[in-house]
Amino acid sequence: MKKYLLALCLIAISISIQAKPLSVVFEHNPPFQMINDSGFGYGPVYDFAQALVKQAGLSAQFTPKPWARIIEKDAQQPNTLILSISKTPQRSPQFIWLTSVYTGQQYIWKLRDEVDPEGKPVQVAIERDSHKMKSIYAYFQAENVLEVLNSTQALNALIKGRVQRFVGTTFAVSGKLASLGYSLNILEQLAVFNEGEFASQGLHLALTLGTEPEVLNALQQALIHPDTIKLQTELTHSFMQREQALLDAQMQKKLMVEH
């Protein structure tokens, strides 16, 4: 009788999970996850999230959206998984943080060989509702900040000469440049950017508050499955390798210029 009741409970939980599909939302954020010309997602974090959801046995709908829309609307809805969101002290209580996918140092960038305007403050472009907005405002002053739709557009504003600075990690900047058809060589890394009290603890997969316990449990169990652990290890290792190669190339170029 007990086994029969246990079986009924497991079936009820399964039906409950299947009846409430998980909403997975993501922005165009090269090189982590991207949106192609047909409006479909792809990229290493996107692929990992799909594998995680499949391992959890959940029904999910993956939807690309502007970052501002995700933060202002989707982040308030339960049963929503957000891909590669920066974890900060201010955001910590606002989400259920599942796992980290990337951690990197933020740098200030400019166009190589570009001369800053005389007698005028330099301007910086930033994605609206980015975790870096407050620290960017404090460092560059609000009147010198150009807010745009996403981080790729912010970097493109630097390339087109609309602003003179961009802030991002070496790996992320390289990926965004590649998506725009450029190489990292067109930029010069100026200095480490101090994010102060708004410093990111890296990019994470995060669930919104109010998400069904069954959904959370299913994802947490999927994260400790050997297949998922292997995939996540490969994901983070590939990011580390690619970033180190970029950093080595930057250092080599700096040494060549100095000599």
PDB file of C-alpha atoms in Angstrom:
ATOM      1  CA  MET A   1       0.000   0.000   0.000  1.00  0.00           C
ATOM      2  CA  LYS A   2       2.841   2.386   0.920  1.00  0.00           C
ATOM      3  CA  LYS A   3       4.599   1.670  -2.388  1.00  0.00           C
ATOM      4  CA  TYR A   4       1.348   2.354  -4.212  1.00  0.00           C
ATOM      5  CA  LEU A   5       0.893   5.713  -2.457  1.00  0.00           C
ATOM      6  CA  LEU A   6       4.541   6.628  -3.146  1.00  0.00           C
ATOM      7  CA  ALA A   7       4.056   5.849  -6.825  1.00  0.00           C
ATOM      8  CA  LEU A   8       0.961   8.073  -6.911  1.00  0.00           C
ATOM      9  CA  CYS A   9       2.916  10.914  -5.280  1.00  0.00           C
ATOM     10  CA  LEU A  10       5.723  10.618  -7.826  1.00  0.00           C
ATOM     11  CA  ILE A  11       3.217  10.643 -10.676  1.00  0.00           C
ATOM     12  CA  ALA A  12       1.495  13.709  -9.191  1.00  0.00           C
ATOM     13  CA  ILE A  13       4.827  15.534  -8.913  1.00  0.00           C
ATOM     14  CA  SER A  14       5.693  14.616 -12.503  1.00  0.00           C
ATOM     15  CA  ILE A  15       2.327  15.872 -13.751  1.00  0.00           C
ATOM     16  CA  SER A  16       2.732  19.065 -11.710  1.00  0.00           C
ATOM     17  CA  ILE A  17       6.109  19.788 -13.291  1.00  0.00           C
ATOM     18  CA  GLN A  18       4.908  19.002 -16.801  1.00  0.00           C
ATOM     19  CA  ALA A  19       1.789  21.134 -16.331  1.00  0.00           C
ATOM     20  CA  LYS A  20       3.884  24.205 -15.515  1.00  0.00           C
ATOM     21  CA  PRO A  21       6.466  24.637 -18.274  1.00  0.00           C
ATOM     22  CA  LEU A  22       9.609  26.526 -17.414  1.00  0.00           C
ATOM     23  CA  SER A  23      10.162  29.833 -19.192  1.00  0.00           C
ATOM     24  CA  VAL A  24      13.829  30.255 -20.186  1.00  0.00           C
ATOM     25  CA  VAL A  25      14.718  33.806 -21.231  1.00  0.00           C
ATOM     26  CA  PHE A  26      17.998  35.118 -22.593  1.00  0.00           C
ATOM     27  CA  GLU A  27      19.517  38.132 -24.309  1.00  0.00           C
ATOM     28  CA  HIS A  28      21.930  38.305 -27.225  1.00  0.00           C
ATOM     29  CA  ASN A  29      25.193  38.215 -25.260  1.00  0.00           C
ATOM     30  CA  PRO A  30      28.127  36.915 -27.332  1.00  0.00           C
ATOM     31  CA  PRO A  31      30.017  34.674 -26.797  1.00  0.00           C
ATOM     32  CA  PHE A  32      27.817  33.093 -24.101  1.00  0.00           C
ATOM     33  CA  GLN A  33      24.451  32.867 -25.831  1.00  0.00           C
ATOM     34  CA  MET A  34      23.344  34.478 -29.070  1.00  0.00           C
ATOM     35  CA  ILE A  35      20.303  34.999 -31.287  1.00  0.00           C
ATOM     36  CA  ASN A  36      20.529  34.213 -34.993  1.00  0.00           C
ATOM     37  CA  ASP A  37      18.828  36.080 -37.852  1.00  0.00           C
ATOM     38  CA  SER A  38      15.799  33.779 -37.574  1.00  0.00           C
ATOM     39  CA  GLY A  39      15.316  34.678 -33.916  1.00  0.00           C
ATOM     40  CA  PHE A  40      16.565  31.391 -32.477  1.00  0.00           C
ATOM     41  CA  GLY A  41      19.113  30.968 -29.716  1.00  0.00           C
ATOM     42  CA  TYR A  42      22.488  29.245 -29.884  1.00  0.00           C
ATOM     43  CA  GLY A  43      25.855  29.282 -28.163  1.00  0.00           C
ATOM     44  CA  PRO A  44      27.624  27.415 -25.322  1.00  0.00           C
ATOM     45  CA  VAL A  45      25.524  28.664 -22.385  1.00  0.00           C
ATOM     46  CA  TYR A  46      22.316  28.219 -24.386  1.00  0.00           C
ATOM     47  CA  ASP A  47      23.312  24.621 -25.233  1.00  0.00           C
ATOM     48  CA  PHE A  48      24.234  23.898 -21.614  1.00  0.00           C
ATOM     49  CA  ALA A  49      20.886  25.248 -20.402  1.00  0.00           C
ATOM     50  CA  GLN A  50      19.031  23.063 -22.884  1.00  0.00           C
ATOM     51  CA  ALA A  51      20.934  19.999 -21.708  1.00  0.00           C
ATOM     52  CA  LEU A  52      20.243  20.918 -18.067  1.00  0.00           C
ATOM     53  CA  VAL A  53      16.504  21.316 -18.652  1.00  0.00           C
ATOM     54  CA  LYS A  54      16.389  18.013 -20.554  1.00  0.00           C
ATOM     55  CA  GLN A  55      18.257  16.230 -17.750  1.00  0.00           C
ATOM     56  CA  ALA A  56      15.754  17.693 -15.274  1.00  0.00           C
ATOM     57  CA  GLY A  57      12.877  16.272 -17.280  1.00  0.00           C
ATOM     58  CA  LEU A  58      11.194  19.657 -17.560  1.00  0.00           C
ATOM     59  CA  SER A  59       9.112  21.144 -20.328  1.00  0.00           C
ATOM     60  CA  ALA A  60      10.607  24.536 -21.224  1.00  0.00           C
ATOM     61  CA  GLN A  61      10.191  27.340 -23.707  1.00  0.00           C
ATOM     62  CA  PHE A  62      13.355  29.260 -24.658  1.00  0.00           C
ATOM     63  CA  THR A  63      12.603  32.874 -25.602  1.00  0.00           C
ATOM     64  CA  PRO A  64      15.117  35.553 -26.672  1.00  0.00           C
ATOM     65  CA  LYS A  65      14.384  39.036 -25.318  1.00  0.00           C
ATOM     66  CA  PRO A  66      16.080  42.403 -24.750  1.00  0.00           C
ATOM     67  CA  TRP A  67      17.868  42.517 -21.410  1.00  0.00           C
ATOM     68  CA  ALA A  68      15.826  45.467 -20.136  1.00  0.00           C
ATOM     69  CA  ARG A  69      12.621  43.509 -20.794  1.00  0.00           C
ATOM     70  CA  ILE A  70      13.997  40.480 -18.947  1.00  0.00           C
ATOM     71  CA  ILE A  71      14.955  42.499 -15.872  1.00  0.00           C
ATOM     72  CA  GLU A  72      11.835  44.672 -15.800  1.00  0.00           C
ATOM     73  CA  LYS A  73       9.198  42.032 -16.656  1.00  0.00           C
ATOM     74  CA  ASP A  74      10.349  38.403 -16.749  1.00  0.00           C
ATOM     75  CA  ALA A  75      12.434  38.679 -13.579  1.00  0.00           C
ATOM     76  CA  GLN A  76       9.197  39.301 -11.689  1.00  0.00           C
ATOM     77  CA  GLN A  77       7.471  36.145 -12.960  1.00  0.00           C
ATOM     78  CA  PRO A  78       7.816  32.752 -11.210  1.00  0.00           C
ATOM     79  CA  ASN A  79       9.018  29.607 -13.018  1.00  0.00           C
ATOM     80  CA  THR A  80      11.484  31.611 -15.110  1.00  0.00           C
ATOM     81  CA  LEU A  81      15.105  30.686 -15.742  1.00  0.00           C
ATOM     82  CA  ILE A  82      17.417  33.558 -16.776  1.00  0.00           C
ATOM     83  CA  LEU A  83      20.575  32.717 -18.671  1.00  0.00           C
ATOM     84  CA  SER A  84      23.956  34.253 -17.808  1.00  0.00           C
ATOM     85  CA  ILE A  85      22.884  36.980 -15.400  1.00  0.00           C
ATOM     86  CA  SER A  86      25.575  38.715 -13.332  1.00  0.00           C
ATOM     87  CA  LYS A  87      25.332  37.964  -9.632  1.00  0.00           C
ATOM     88  CA  THR A  88      25.938  41.008  -7.443  1.00  0.00           C
ATOM     89  CA  PRO A  89      25.392  41.671  -3.712  1.00  0.00           C
ATOM     90  CA  GLN A  90      22.362  43.813  -4.582  1.00  0.00           C
ATOM     91  CA  ARG A  91      20.812  41.111  -6.774  1.00  0.00           C
ATOM     92  CA  SER A  92      21.566  38.163  -4.485  1.00  0.00           C
ATOM     93  CA  PRO A  93      18.235  38.181  -2.574  1.00  0.00           C
ATOM     94  CA  GLN A  94      16.201  38.753  -5.739  1.00  0.00           C
ATOM     95  CA  PHE A  95      16.860  35.389  -7.423  1.00  0.00           C
ATOM     96  CA  ILE A  96      17.525  31.708  -6.793  1.00  0.00           C
ATOM     97  CA  TRP A  97      21.096  31.247  -8.015  1.00  0.00           C
ATOM     98  CA  LEU A  98      21.543  27.824  -9.594  1.00  0.00           C
ATOM     99  CA  THR A  99      25.131  27.722 -10.796  1.00  0.00           C
ATOM    100  CA  SER A 100      27.989  29.815 -12.171  1.00  0.00           C
ATOM    101  CA  VAL A 101      28.963  29.620 -15.849  1.00  0.00           C
ATOM    102  CA  TYR A 102      31.673  32.301 -16.120  1.00  0.00           C
ATOM    103  CA  THR A 103      33.793  34.653 -14.019  1.00  0.00           C
ATOM    104  CA  GLY A 104      36.052  37.342 -15.470  1.00  0.00           C
ATOM    105  CA  GLN A 105      37.794  40.627 -14.729  1.00  0.00           C
ATOM    106  CA  GLN A 106      36.237  43.836 -16.073  1.00  0.00           C
ATOM    107  CA  TYR A 107      38.502  46.190 -18.070  1.00  0.00           C
ATOM    108  CA  ILE A 108      38.182  49.643 -19.646  1.00  0.00           C
ATOM    109  CA  TRP A 109      38.638  49.584 -23.440  1.00  0.00           C
ATOM    110  CA  LYS A 110      39.194  52.185 -26.180  1.00  0.00           C
ATOM    111  CA  LEU A 111      39.754  52.111 -29.931  1.00  0.00           C
ATOM    112  CA  ARG A 112      43.419  51.484 -30.624  1.00  0.00           C
ATOM    113  CA  ASP A 113      45.265  54.651 -31.758  1.00  0.00           C
ATOM    114  CA  GLU A 114      42.093  56.727 -31.323  1.00  0.00           C
ATOM    115  CA  VAL A 115      42.727  60.160 -29.799  1.00  0.00           C
ATOM    116  CA  ASP A 116      40.329  61.339 -27.090  1.00  0.00           C
ATOM    117  CA  PRO A 117      38.476  64.637 -27.725  1.00  0.00           C
ATOM    118  CA  GLU A 118      40.310  67.703 -26.393  1.00  0.00           C
ATOM    119  CA  GLY A 119      38.705  69.636 -23.581  1.00  0.00           C
ATOM    120  CA  LYS A 120      35.797  67.216 -23.311  1.00  0.00           C
ATOM    121  CA  PRO A 121      35.160  64.273 -20.960  1.00  0.00           C
ATOM    122  CA  VAL A 122      35.246  60.825 -22.527  1.00  0.00           C
ATOM    123  CA  GLN A 123      31.943  59.022 -22.921  1.00  0.00           C
ATOM    124  CA  VAL A 124      31.102  55.376 -22.346  1.00  0.00           C
ATOM    125  CA  ALA A 125      28.329  53.162 -23.717  1.00  0.00           C
ATOM    126  CA  ILE A 126      26.503  50.719 -21.441  1.00  0.00           C
ATOM    127  CA  GLU A 127      23.664  48.256 -21.787  1.00  0.00           C
ATOM    128  CA  ARG A 128      20.511  49.489 -20.056  1.00  0.00           C
ATOM    129  CA  ASP A 129      19.841  47.724 -16.738  1.00  0.00           C
ATOM    130  CA  SER A 130      23.339  46.230 -16.712  1.00  0.00           C
ATOM    131  CA  HIS A 131      24.752  45.368 -13.278  1.00  0.00           C
ATOM    132  CA  LYS A 132      27.595  47.799 -14.103  1.00  0.00           C
ATOM    133  CA  MET A 133      25.363  50.828 -14.583  1.00  0.00           C
ATOM    134  CA  LYS A 134      25.762  52.316 -11.099  1.00  0.00           C
ATOM    135  CA  SER A 135      29.529  51.874 -11.044  1.00  0.00           C
ATOM    136  CA  ILE A 136      29.766  53.242 -14.613  1.00  0.00           C
ATOM    137  CA  TYR A 137      27.728  56.299 -13.600  1.00  0.00           C
ATOM    138  CA  ALA A 138      29.962  56.861 -10.601  1.00  0.00           C
ATOM    139  CA  TYR A 139      33.187  56.558 -12.604  1.00  0.00           C
ATOM    140  CA  PHE A 140      32.290  58.387 -15.851  1.00  0.00           C
ATOM    141  CA  GLN A 141      29.479  60.663 -14.531  1.00  0.00           C
ATOM    142  CA  ALA A 142      25.872  60.257 -15.668  1.00  0.00           C
ATOM    143  CA  GLU A 143      25.987  62.896 -18.426  1.00  0.00           C
ATOM    144  CA  ASN A 144      28.796  60.958 -20.137  1.00  0.00           C
ATOM    145  CA  VAL A 145      26.985  57.627 -20.261  1.00  0.00           C
ATOM    146  CA  LEU A 146      25.159  56.413 -23.376  1.00  0.00           C
ATOM    147  CA  GLU A 147      22.540  53.748 -22.585  1.00  0.00           C
ATOM    148  CA  VAL A 148      21.723  51.313 -25.401  1.00  0.00           C
ATOM    149  CA  LEU A 149      19.632  48.179 -25.874  1.00  0.00           C
ATOM    150  CA  ASN A 150      22.308  45.518 -25.334  1.00  0.00           C
ATOM    151  CA  SER A 151      26.013  45.102 -24.692  1.00  0.00           C
ATOM    152  CA  THR A 152      26.841  44.347 -28.333  1.00  0.00           C
ATOM    153  CA  GLN A 153      25.263  47.642 -29.373  1.00  0.00           C
ATOM    154  CA  ALA A 154      27.264  49.379 -26.647  1.00  0.00           C
ATOM    155  CA  LEU A 155      30.505  47.996 -28.039  1.00  0.00           C
ATOM    156  CA  ASN A 156      29.432  48.921 -31.569  1.00  0.00           C
ATOM    157  CA  ALA A 157      28.931  52.510 -30.355  1.00  0.00           C
ATOM    158  CA  LEU A 158      32.618  52.544 -29.417  1.00  0.00           C
ATOM    159  CA  ILE A 159      33.658  51.142 -32.798  1.00  0.00           C
ATOM    160  CA  LYS A 160      31.561  53.738 -34.643  1.00  0.00           C
ATOM    161  CA  GLY A 161      33.031  56.592 -32.593  1.00  0.00           C
ATOM    162  CA  ARG A 162      29.842  57.559 -30.770  1.00  0.00           C
ATOM    163  CA  VAL A 163      31.654  57.038 -27.446  1.00  0.00           C
ATOM    164  CA  GLN A 164      35.296  56.645 -26.437  1.00  0.00           C
ATOM    165  CA  ARG A 165      35.081  53.863 -23.829  1.00  0.00           C
ATOM    166  CA  PHE A 166      33.547  50.455 -23.185  1.00  0.00           C
ATOM    167  CA  VAL A 167      33.765  48.283 -20.065  1.00  0.00           C
ATOM    168  CA  GLY A 168      33.843  44.497 -20.280  1.00  0.00           C
ATOM    169  CA  THR A 169      35.838  41.314 -19.773  1.00  0.00           C
ATOM    170  CA  THR A 170      38.435  40.309 -22.364  1.00  0.00           C
ATOM    171  CA  PHE A 171      36.517  37.168 -23.287  1.00  0.00           C
ATOM    172  CA  ALA A 172      33.148  38.907 -23.601  1.00  0.00           C
ATOM    173  CA  VAL A 173      34.598  41.819 -25.593  1.00  0.00           C
ATOM    174  CA  SER A 174      36.300  39.413 -27.988  1.00  0.00           C
ATOM    175  CA  GLY A 175      33.069  37.471 -28.522  1.00  0.00           C
ATOM    176  CA  LYS A 176      31.031  40.592 -29.157  1.00  0.00           C
ATOM    177  CA  LEU A 177      33.623  41.945 -31.570  1.00  0.00           C
ATOM    178  CA  ALA A 178      33.609  38.658 -33.475  1.00  0.00           C
ATOM    179  CA  SER A 179      29.817  38.831 -33.815  1.00  0.00           C
ATOM    180  CA  LEU A 180      30.256  42.323 -35.315  1.00  0.00           C
ATOM    181  CA  GLY A 181      32.979  41.163 -37.710  1.00  0.00           C
ATOM    182  CA  TYR A 182      36.034  42.562 -35.881  1.00  0.00           C
ATOM    183  CA  SER A 183      39.022  41.187 -33.996  1.00  0.00           C
ATOM    184  CA  LEU A 184      40.239  42.169 -30.541  1.00  0.00           C
ATOM    185  CA  ASN A 185      43.253  43.912 -32.110  1.00  0.00           C
ATOM    186  CA  ILE A 186      41.179  46.983 -32.972  1.00  0.00           C
ATOM    187  CA  LEU A 187      40.855  47.782 -29.252  1.00  0.00           C
ATOM    188  CA  GLU A 188      43.327  48.719 -26.553  1.00  0.00           C
ATOM    189  CA  GLN A 189      42.894  47.520 -22.969  1.00  0.00           C
ATOM    190  CA  LEU A 190      43.476  50.516 -20.713  1.00  0.00           C
ATOM    191  CA  ALA A 191      43.046  49.405 -17.109  1.00  0.00           C
ATOM    192  CA  VAL A 192      41.177  47.195 -14.699  1.00  0.00           C
ATOM    193  CA  PHE A 193      37.726  48.622 -13.970  1.00  0.00           C
ATOM    194  CA  ASN A 194      36.900  48.787 -10.272  1.00  0.00           C
ATOM    195  CA  GLU A 195      33.220  47.923  -9.839  1.00  0.00           C
ATOM    196  CA  GLY A 196      33.279  48.838  -6.162  1.00  0.00           C
ATOM    197  CA  GLU A 197      30.326  47.656  -4.105  1.00  0.00           C
ATOM    198  CA  PHE A 198      28.489  46.587  -7.271  1.00  0.00           C
ATOM    199  CA  ALA A 199      31.129  44.029  -8.283  1.00  0.00           C
ATOM    200  CA  SER A 200      29.871  40.970 -10.119  1.00  0.00           C
ATOM    201  CA  GLN A 201      30.518  37.467  -8.839  1.00  0.00           C
ATOM    202  CA  GLY A 202      30.288  36.164 -12.385  1.00  0.00           C
ATOM    203  CA  LEU A 203      27.570  35.033 -14.771  1.00  0.00           C
ATOM    204  CA  HIS A 204      25.026  32.564 -13.401  1.00  0.00           C
ATOM    205  CA  LEU A 205      21.911  30.663 -14.322  1.00  0.00           C
ATOM    206  CA  ALA A 206      19.226  32.026 -11.999  1.00  0.00           C
ATOM    207  CA  LEU A 207      15.612  31.200 -11.234  1.00  0.00           C
ATOM    208  CA  THR A 208      13.036  33.799 -10.318  1.00  0.00           C
ATOM    209  CA  LEU A 209      11.523  33.894  -6.851  1.00  0.00           C
ATOM    210  CA  GLY A 210       8.262  32.001  -6.516  1.00  0.00           C
ATOM    211  CA  THR A 211       9.379  29.213  -8.826  1.00  0.00           C
ATOM    212  CA  GLU A 212       7.670  25.916  -7.968  1.00  0.00           C
ATOM    213  CA  PRO A 213       9.719  23.813  -5.500  1.00  0.00           C
ATOM    214  CA  GLU A 214       9.366  20.801  -7.812  1.00  0.00           C
ATOM    215  CA  VAL A 215      10.961  22.736 -10.670  1.00  0.00           C
ATOM    216  CA  LEU A 216      13.804  23.985  -8.457  1.00  0.00           C
ATOM    217  CA  ASN A 217      14.433  20.498  -7.095  1.00  0.00           C
ATOM    218  CA  ALA A 218      14.439  18.973 -10.573  1.00  0.00           C
ATOM    219  CA  LEU A 219      17.053  21.471 -11.778  1.00  0.00           C
ATOM    220  CA  GLN A 220      19.182  21.083  -8.656  1.00  0.00           C
ATOM    221  CA  GLN A 221      19.166  17.300  -9.047  1.00  0.00           C
ATOM    222  CA  ALA A 222      20.052  17.655 -12.725  1.00  0.00           C
ATOM    223  CA  LEU A 223      23.046  19.841 -11.806  1.00  0.00           C
ATOM    224  CA  ILE A 224      24.591  17.068  -9.718  1.00  0.00           C
ATOM    225  CA  HIS A 225      24.058  14.386 -12.358  1.00  0.00           C
ATOM    226  CA  PRO A 226      27.443  13.138 -13.681  1.00  0.00           C
ATOM    227  CA  ASP A 227      26.538  14.005 -17.281  1.00  0.00           C
ATOM    228  CA  THR A 228      25.669  17.595 -16.337  1.00  0.00           C
ATOM    229  CA  ILE A 229      28.782  17.974 -14.181  1.00  0.00           C
ATOM    230  CA  LYS A 230      30.900  16.835 -17.134  1.00  0.00           C
ATOM    231  CA  LEU A 231      29.191  19.305 -19.489  1.00  0.00           C
ATOM    232  CA  GLN A 232      29.594  22.203 -17.045  1.00  0.00           C
ATOM    233  CA  THR A 233      33.249  21.373 -16.432  1.00  0.00           C
ATOM    234  CA  GLU A 234      33.885  21.346 -20.175  1.00  0.00           C
ATOM    235  CA  LEU A 235      31.989  24.635 -20.562  1.00  0.00           C
ATOM    236  CA  THR A 236      33.909  26.548 -17.902  1.00  0.00           C
ATOM    237  CA  HIS A 237      37.243  24.990 -18.945  1.00  0.00           C
ATOM    238  CA  SER A 238      36.731  26.069 -22.555  1.00  0.00           C
ATOM    239  CA  PHE A 239      35.936  29.627 -21.418  1.00  0.00           C
ATOM    240  CA  MET A 240      39.065  29.717 -19.246  1.00  0.00           C
ATOM    241  CA  GLN A 241      41.280  28.416 -22.042  1.00  0.00           C
ATOM    242  CA  ARG A 242      39.976  30.888 -24.596  1.00  0.00           C
ATOM    243  CA  GLU A 243      40.231  33.815 -22.199  1.00  0.00           C
ATOM    244  CA  GLN A 244      43.799  32.908 -21.219  1.00  0.00           C
ATOM    245  CA  ALA A 245      44.782  32.718 -24.886  1.00  0.00           C
ATOM    246  CA  LEU A 246      43.336  36.208 -25.416  1.00  0.00           C
ATOM    247  CA  LEU A 247      45.121  37.591 -22.353  1.00  0.00           C
ATOM    248  CA  ASP A 248      48.430  36.073 -23.513  1.00  0.00           C
ATOM    249  CA  ALA A 249      47.972  37.623 -26.946  1.00  0.00           C
ATOM    250  CA  GLN A 250      47.217  41.015 -25.378  1.00  0.00           C
ATOM    251  CA  MET A 251      50.354  40.817 -23.221  1.00  0.00           C
ATOM    252  CA  GLN A 252      52.482  39.788 -26.193  1.00  0.00           C
ATOM    253  CA  LYS A 253      51.196  42.714 -28.238  1.00  0.00           C
ATOM    254  CA  LYS A 254      51.895  45.125 -25.356  1.00  0.00           C
ATOM    255  CA  LEU A 255      55.470  43.851 -25.053  1.00  0.00           C
ATOM    256  CA  MET A 256      56.017  44.267 -28.801  1.00  0.00           C
ATOM    257  CA  VAL A 257      54.772  47.871 -28.660  1.00  0.00           C
ATOM    258  CA  GLU A 258      56.994  48.687 -25.683  1.00  0.00           C
ATOM    259  CA  HIS A 259      60.067  47.350 -27.490  1.00  0.00           C
TER     260      HIS A 259
END
